[in-house]
Coordinates of C-alpha atoms and ligand atoms in Angstrom, one line a residue:
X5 CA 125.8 123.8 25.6
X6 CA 126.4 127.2 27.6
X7 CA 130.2 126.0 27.8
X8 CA 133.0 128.2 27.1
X9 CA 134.2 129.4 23.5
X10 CA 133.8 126.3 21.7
X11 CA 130.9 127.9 20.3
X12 CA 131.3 131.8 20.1
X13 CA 129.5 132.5 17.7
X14 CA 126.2 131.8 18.9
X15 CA 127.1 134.3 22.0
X16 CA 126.1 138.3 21.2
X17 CA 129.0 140.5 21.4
X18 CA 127.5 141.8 24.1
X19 CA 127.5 137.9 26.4
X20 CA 129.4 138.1 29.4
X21 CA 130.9 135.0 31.2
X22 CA 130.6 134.0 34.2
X23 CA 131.1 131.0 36.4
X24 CA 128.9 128.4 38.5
X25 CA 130.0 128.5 41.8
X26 CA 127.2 126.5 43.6
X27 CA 124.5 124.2 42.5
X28 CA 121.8 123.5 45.2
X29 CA 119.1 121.5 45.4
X30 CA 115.8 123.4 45.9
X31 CA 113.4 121.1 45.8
X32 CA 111.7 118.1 43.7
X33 CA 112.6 119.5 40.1
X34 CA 114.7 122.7 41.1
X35 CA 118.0 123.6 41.4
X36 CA 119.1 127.0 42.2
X37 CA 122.6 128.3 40.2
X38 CA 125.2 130.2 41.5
X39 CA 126.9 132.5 39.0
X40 CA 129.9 134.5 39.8
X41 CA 132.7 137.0 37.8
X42 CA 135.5 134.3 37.4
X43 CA 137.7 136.6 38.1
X44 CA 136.0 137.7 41.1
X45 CA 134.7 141.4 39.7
X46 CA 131.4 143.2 41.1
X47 CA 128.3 142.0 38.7
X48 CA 126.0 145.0 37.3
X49 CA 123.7 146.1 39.3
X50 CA 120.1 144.5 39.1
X51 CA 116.1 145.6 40.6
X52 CA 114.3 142.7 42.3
X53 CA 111.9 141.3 39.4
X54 CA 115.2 141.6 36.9
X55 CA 115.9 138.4 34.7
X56 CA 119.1 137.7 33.1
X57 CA 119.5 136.1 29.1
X58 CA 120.6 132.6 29.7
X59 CA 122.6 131.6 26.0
X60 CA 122.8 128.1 24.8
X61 CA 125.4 126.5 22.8
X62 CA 122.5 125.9 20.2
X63 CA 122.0 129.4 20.0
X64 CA 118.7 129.3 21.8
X65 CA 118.3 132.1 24.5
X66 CA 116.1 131.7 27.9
X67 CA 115.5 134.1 30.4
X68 CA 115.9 133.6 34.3
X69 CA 115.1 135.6 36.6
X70 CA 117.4 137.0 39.5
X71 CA 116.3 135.3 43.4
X72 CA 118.8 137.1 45.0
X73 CA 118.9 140.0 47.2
X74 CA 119.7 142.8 44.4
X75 CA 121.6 144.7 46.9
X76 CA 124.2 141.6 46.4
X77 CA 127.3 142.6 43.8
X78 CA 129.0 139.2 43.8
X79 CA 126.3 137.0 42.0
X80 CA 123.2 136.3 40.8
X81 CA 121.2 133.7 41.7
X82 CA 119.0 131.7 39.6
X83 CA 116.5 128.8 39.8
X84 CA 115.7 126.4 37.4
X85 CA 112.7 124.2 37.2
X86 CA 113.3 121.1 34.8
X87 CA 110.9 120.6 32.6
X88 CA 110.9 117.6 30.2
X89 CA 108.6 119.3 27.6
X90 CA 110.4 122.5 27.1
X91 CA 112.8 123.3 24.1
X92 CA 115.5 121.8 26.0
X93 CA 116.4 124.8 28.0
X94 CA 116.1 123.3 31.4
X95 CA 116.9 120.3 30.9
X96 CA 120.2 120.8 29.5
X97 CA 120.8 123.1 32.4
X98 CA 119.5 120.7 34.8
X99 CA 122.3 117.5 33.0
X100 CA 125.1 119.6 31.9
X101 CA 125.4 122.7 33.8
X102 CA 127.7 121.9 37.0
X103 CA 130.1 123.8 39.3
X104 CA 132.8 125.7 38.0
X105 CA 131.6 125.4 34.2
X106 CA 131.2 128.7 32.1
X107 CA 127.9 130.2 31.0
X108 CA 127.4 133.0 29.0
X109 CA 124.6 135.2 29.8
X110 CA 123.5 138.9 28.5
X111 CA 122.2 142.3 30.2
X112 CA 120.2 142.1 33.0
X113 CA 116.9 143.4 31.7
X114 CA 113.2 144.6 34.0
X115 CA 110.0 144.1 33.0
X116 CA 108.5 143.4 36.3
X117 CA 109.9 146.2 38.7
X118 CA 108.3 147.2 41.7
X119 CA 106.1 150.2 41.9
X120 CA 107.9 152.3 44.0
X121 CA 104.4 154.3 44.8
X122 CA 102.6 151.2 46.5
X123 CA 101.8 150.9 50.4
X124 CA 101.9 147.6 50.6
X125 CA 103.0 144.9 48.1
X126 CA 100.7 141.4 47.7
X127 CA 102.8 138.8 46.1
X128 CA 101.1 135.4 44.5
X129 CA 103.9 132.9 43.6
X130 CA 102.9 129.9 41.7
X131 CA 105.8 127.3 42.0
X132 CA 109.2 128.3 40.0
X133 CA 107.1 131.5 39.5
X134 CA 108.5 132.3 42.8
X135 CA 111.9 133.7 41.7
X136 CA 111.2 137.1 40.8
X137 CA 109.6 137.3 44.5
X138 CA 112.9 136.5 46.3
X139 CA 114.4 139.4 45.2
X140 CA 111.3 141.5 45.9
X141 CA 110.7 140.5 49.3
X142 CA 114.6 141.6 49.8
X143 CA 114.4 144.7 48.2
X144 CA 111.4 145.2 50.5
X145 CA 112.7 144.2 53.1
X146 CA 115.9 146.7 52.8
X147 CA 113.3 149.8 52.2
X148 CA 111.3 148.8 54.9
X149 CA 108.2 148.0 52.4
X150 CA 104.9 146.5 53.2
X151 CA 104.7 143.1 51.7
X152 CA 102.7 139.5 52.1
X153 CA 103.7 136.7 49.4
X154 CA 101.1 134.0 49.0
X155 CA 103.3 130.9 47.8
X156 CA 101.3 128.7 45.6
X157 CA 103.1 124.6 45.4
X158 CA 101.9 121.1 45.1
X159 CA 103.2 120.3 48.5
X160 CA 106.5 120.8 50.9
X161 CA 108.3 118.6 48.4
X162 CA 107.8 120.7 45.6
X163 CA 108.7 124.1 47.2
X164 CA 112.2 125.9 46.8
X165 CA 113.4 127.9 49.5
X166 CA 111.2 126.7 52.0
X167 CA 114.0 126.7 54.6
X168 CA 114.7 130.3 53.5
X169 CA 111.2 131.6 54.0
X170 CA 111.0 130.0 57.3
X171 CA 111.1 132.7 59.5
X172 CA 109.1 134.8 57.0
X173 CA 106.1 132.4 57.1
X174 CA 106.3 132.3 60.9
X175 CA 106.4 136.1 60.6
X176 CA 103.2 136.1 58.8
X177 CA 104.8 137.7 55.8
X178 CA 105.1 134.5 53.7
X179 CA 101.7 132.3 53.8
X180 CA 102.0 128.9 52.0
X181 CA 99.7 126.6 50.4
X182 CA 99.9 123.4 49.2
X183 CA 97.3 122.0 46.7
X184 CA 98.3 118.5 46.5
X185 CA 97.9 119.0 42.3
X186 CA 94.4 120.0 42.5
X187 CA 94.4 123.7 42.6
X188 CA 91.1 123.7 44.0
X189 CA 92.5 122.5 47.3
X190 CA 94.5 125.7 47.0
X191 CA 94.3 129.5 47.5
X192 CA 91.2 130.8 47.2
X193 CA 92.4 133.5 44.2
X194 CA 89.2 134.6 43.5
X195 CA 88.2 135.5 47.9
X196 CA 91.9 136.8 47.9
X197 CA 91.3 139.7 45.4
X198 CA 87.5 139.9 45.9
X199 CA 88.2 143.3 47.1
X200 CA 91.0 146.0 46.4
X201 CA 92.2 147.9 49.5
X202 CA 94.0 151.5 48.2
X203 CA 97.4 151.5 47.9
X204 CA 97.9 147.9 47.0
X205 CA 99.7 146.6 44.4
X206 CA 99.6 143.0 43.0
X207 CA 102.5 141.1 41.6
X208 CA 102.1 137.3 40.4
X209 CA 104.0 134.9 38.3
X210 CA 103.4 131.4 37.7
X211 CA 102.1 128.6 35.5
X212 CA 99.5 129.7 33.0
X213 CA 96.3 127.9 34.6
X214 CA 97.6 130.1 38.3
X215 CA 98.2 133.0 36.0
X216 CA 94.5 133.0 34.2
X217 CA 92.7 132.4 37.2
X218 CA 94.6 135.7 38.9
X219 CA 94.2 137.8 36.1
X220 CA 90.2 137.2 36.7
X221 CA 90.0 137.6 40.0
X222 CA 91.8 141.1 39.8
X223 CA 90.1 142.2 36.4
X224 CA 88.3 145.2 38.2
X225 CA 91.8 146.2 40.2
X226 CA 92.3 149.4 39.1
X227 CA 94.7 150.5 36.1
X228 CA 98.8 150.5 36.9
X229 CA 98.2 148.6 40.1
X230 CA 98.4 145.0 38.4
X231 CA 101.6 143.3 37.5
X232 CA 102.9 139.9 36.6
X233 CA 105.4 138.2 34.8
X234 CA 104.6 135.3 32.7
X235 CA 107.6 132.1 32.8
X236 CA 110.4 133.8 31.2
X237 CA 112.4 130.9 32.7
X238 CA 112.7 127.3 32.1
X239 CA 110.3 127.2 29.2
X240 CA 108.7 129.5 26.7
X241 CA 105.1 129.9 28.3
X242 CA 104.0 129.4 24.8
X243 CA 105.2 125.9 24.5
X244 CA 103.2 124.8 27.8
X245 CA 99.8 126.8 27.0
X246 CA 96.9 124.8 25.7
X247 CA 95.0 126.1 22.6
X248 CA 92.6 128.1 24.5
X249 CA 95.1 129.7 26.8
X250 CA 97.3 130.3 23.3
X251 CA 93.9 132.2 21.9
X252 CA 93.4 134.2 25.4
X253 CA 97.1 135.2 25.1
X254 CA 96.4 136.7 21.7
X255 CA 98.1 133.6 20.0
X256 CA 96.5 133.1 16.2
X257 CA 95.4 135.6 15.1
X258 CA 98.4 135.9 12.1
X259 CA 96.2 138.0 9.5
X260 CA 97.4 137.8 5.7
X261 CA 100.6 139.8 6.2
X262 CA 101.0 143.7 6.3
X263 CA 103.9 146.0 5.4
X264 CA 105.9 148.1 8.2
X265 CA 107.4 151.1 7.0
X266 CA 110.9 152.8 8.6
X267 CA 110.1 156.4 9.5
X268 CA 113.4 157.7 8.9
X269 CA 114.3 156.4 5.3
X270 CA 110.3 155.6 4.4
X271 CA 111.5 152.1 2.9
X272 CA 108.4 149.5 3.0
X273 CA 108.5 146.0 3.9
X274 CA 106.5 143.2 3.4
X275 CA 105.9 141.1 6.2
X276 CA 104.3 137.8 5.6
X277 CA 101.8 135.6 7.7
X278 CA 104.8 133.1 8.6
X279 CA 107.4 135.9 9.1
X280 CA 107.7 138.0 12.3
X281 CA 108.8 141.9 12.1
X282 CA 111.9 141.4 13.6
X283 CA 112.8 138.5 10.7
X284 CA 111.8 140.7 7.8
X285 CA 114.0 143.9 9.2
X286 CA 116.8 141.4 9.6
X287 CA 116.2 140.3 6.5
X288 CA 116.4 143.3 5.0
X289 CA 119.5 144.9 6.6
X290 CA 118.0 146.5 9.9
X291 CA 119.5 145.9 13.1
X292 CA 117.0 144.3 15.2
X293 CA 118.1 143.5 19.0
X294 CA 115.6 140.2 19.8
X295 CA 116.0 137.9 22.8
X296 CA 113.2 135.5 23.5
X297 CA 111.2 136.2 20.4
X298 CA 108.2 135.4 22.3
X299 CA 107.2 138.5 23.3
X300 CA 108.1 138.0 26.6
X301 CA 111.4 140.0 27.4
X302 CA 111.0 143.5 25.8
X303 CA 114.5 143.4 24.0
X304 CA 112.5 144.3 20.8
X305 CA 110.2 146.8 22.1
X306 CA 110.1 149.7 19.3
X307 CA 107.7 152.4 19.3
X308 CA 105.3 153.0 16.3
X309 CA 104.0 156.0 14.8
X310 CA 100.5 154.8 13.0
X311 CA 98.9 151.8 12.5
X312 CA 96.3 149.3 14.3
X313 CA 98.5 146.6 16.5
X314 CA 98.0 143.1 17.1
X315 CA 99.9 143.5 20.3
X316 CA 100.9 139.7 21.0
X317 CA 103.3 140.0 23.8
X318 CA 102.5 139.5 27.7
X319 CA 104.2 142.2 29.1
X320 CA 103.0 145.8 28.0
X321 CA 100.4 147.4 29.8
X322 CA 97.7 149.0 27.3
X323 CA 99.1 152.4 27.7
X324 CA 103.2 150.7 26.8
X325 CA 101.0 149.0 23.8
X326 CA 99.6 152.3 22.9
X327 CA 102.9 153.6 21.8
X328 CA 105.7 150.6 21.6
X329 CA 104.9 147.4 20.0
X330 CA 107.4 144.1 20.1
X331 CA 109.3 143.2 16.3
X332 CA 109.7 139.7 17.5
X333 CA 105.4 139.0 17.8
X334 CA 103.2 142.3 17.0
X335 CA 101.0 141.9 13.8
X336 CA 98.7 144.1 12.5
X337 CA 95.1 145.0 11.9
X338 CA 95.8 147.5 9.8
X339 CA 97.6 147.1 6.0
X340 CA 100.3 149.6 7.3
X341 CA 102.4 149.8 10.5
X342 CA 104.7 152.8 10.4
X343 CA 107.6 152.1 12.8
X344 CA 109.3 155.1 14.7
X345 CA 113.5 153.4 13.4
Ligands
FES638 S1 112.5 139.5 21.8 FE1 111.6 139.4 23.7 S2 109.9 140.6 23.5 FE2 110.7 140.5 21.5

């Protein structure tokens, strides 16, 4: 699967390899991967809420993101929920991936940074959603930042790094809550983010039911002060949303096809209801860079010069979508999208 060079070309120039040095047991369904330079080298630098592209043998490409402290040169750190229902992702890293074996993974890329202008930080975590959050509560830690991280599991089976966070929940930094399944016995989202106190910024990441119900309760937060990150991990969020959630996350609405045209040459493409952007450009002899073609990653975030986007992706902010669309899931309203390449 991720092994060595028995299947190189399904790696991007670009893929780097590096080695598992630990597998660790997290908790009911997670393990947490150590990956290291095999030759020992420093790794490239990464910002807490980074994620790394994870590339399979199959030439399928998942994204993790870092847990680490991302002042830490040596490694990253992943963790990996399995999920039986995903495209295979985790669960062939969960059977096949073990110490010492090769992986091949690309750039380290950041869609969920920090905001380097908040007073305080308020993290909600909703089970493996809690990766991105390790690294932030180190990197605030480090820069003496303001934080609190509500960590949403079923129960203390079914939360990783609880040994970790230890002395940050008995700090009052890290508040846990366990709904036994029903996520009414849970946080109350809704009272949580009731009110927002200036100088607060929100970060959350989780399963889509924990992600709809936050994106609710802080509707009224004010612009630039809301972020998240939807699974970029273990499974495509798109596999595990219902139809509903699919429609709410701009899934569906395909159109009857539209042309993009390339700024620079003026060369017009057709690009047809079961084709994305990125496919047709390929197609048609145009480098596209793509990753998770799910809209999910930003690798494919190109800006436009006119047209009326269907902006399908889950991780632009309406200004971003004002100006860059994504060639792997954008559509259009409009018959033409000109496209700034
Ligand atoms: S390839 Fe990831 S957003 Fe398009």
């Amino acid at each position: 699967m991720t092994d060595d060079a028995a299947a190189p070309e399904n790696y991007p120039a670009h893929a780097r390899r590096l080695q598992v040095r630990q597998v660790t047991f997290q908790a009911e369904g997670i393990n947490s991967y150590e990956l290291v330079d095999p030759d020992g080298n420093e790794l490239p630098p990464f910002t807490a809420g980074a994620h790394i592209d994870f590339y399979f043998r199959d030439g399928s490409v998942r994204q993790y993101s870092l847990c680490n402290d991302p002042a830490e040169r040596h490694r990253y750190l992943i963790a990996v929920l399995r999920e039986p229902n995903s495209r295979g992702g985790s669960e062939g890293l969960h059977d096949r991936v073990h110490v010492q074996r090769t992986v091949n993974v690309g750039e380290v890329r950041n869609n969920f940074p920090l905001n380097p202008d908040a007073e305080r930080h308020l993290l909600l975590a909703g089970g493996i959603g809690v990766t991105p959050m390790m690294a932030m509560m180190a990197e605030l830690r480090a820069n003496g930042g303001d934080y609190t991280m509500h960590y949403c599991t079923k129960s203390p089976r079914h939360t990783a790094f609880r040994h970790e966070l230890a002395d940050l929940v008995e700090e009052g930094r890290v508040v846990l809550h366990h709904d036994g399944g029903d996520p009414r016995q849970g946080l109350d989202i809704a009272g949580l983010l009731a009110e927002h106190e200036p100088g607060t910024h929100l970060y959350f990441c989780g399963p889509p039911g924990f992600m709809r119900a936050i994106q609710n309760a802080a509707k009224d937060w004010p612009e630039g002060t809301v972020h998240f990150e939807f699974f970029s991990a273990a499974a495509s969020p798109k596999s595990t949303l219902t139809a509903e959630e699919m429609a709410a996350a701009g899934e569906g609405s395909v159109g009857i096809g539209f042309q993009v045209q390339i700024a620079s040459t003026g060369a017009i493409y057709f690009v047809a209801n079961h084709k994305s952007i990125a496919e047709v450009l390929t197609e048609n002899g145009i480098e596209v860079e793509t990753s998770c073609n799910s809209g999910l990653c930003g690798t494919c975030k190109t800006r436009y010069l006119t047209g009326d986007v269907d902006h399908q992706d889950l991780i632009m902010s309406p200004a971003e979508q004002g100006e860059y669309l994504t060639l792997c899931c954008s559509r259009s309203k409009s018959e033409l999208l000109v496209l700034d390449l």
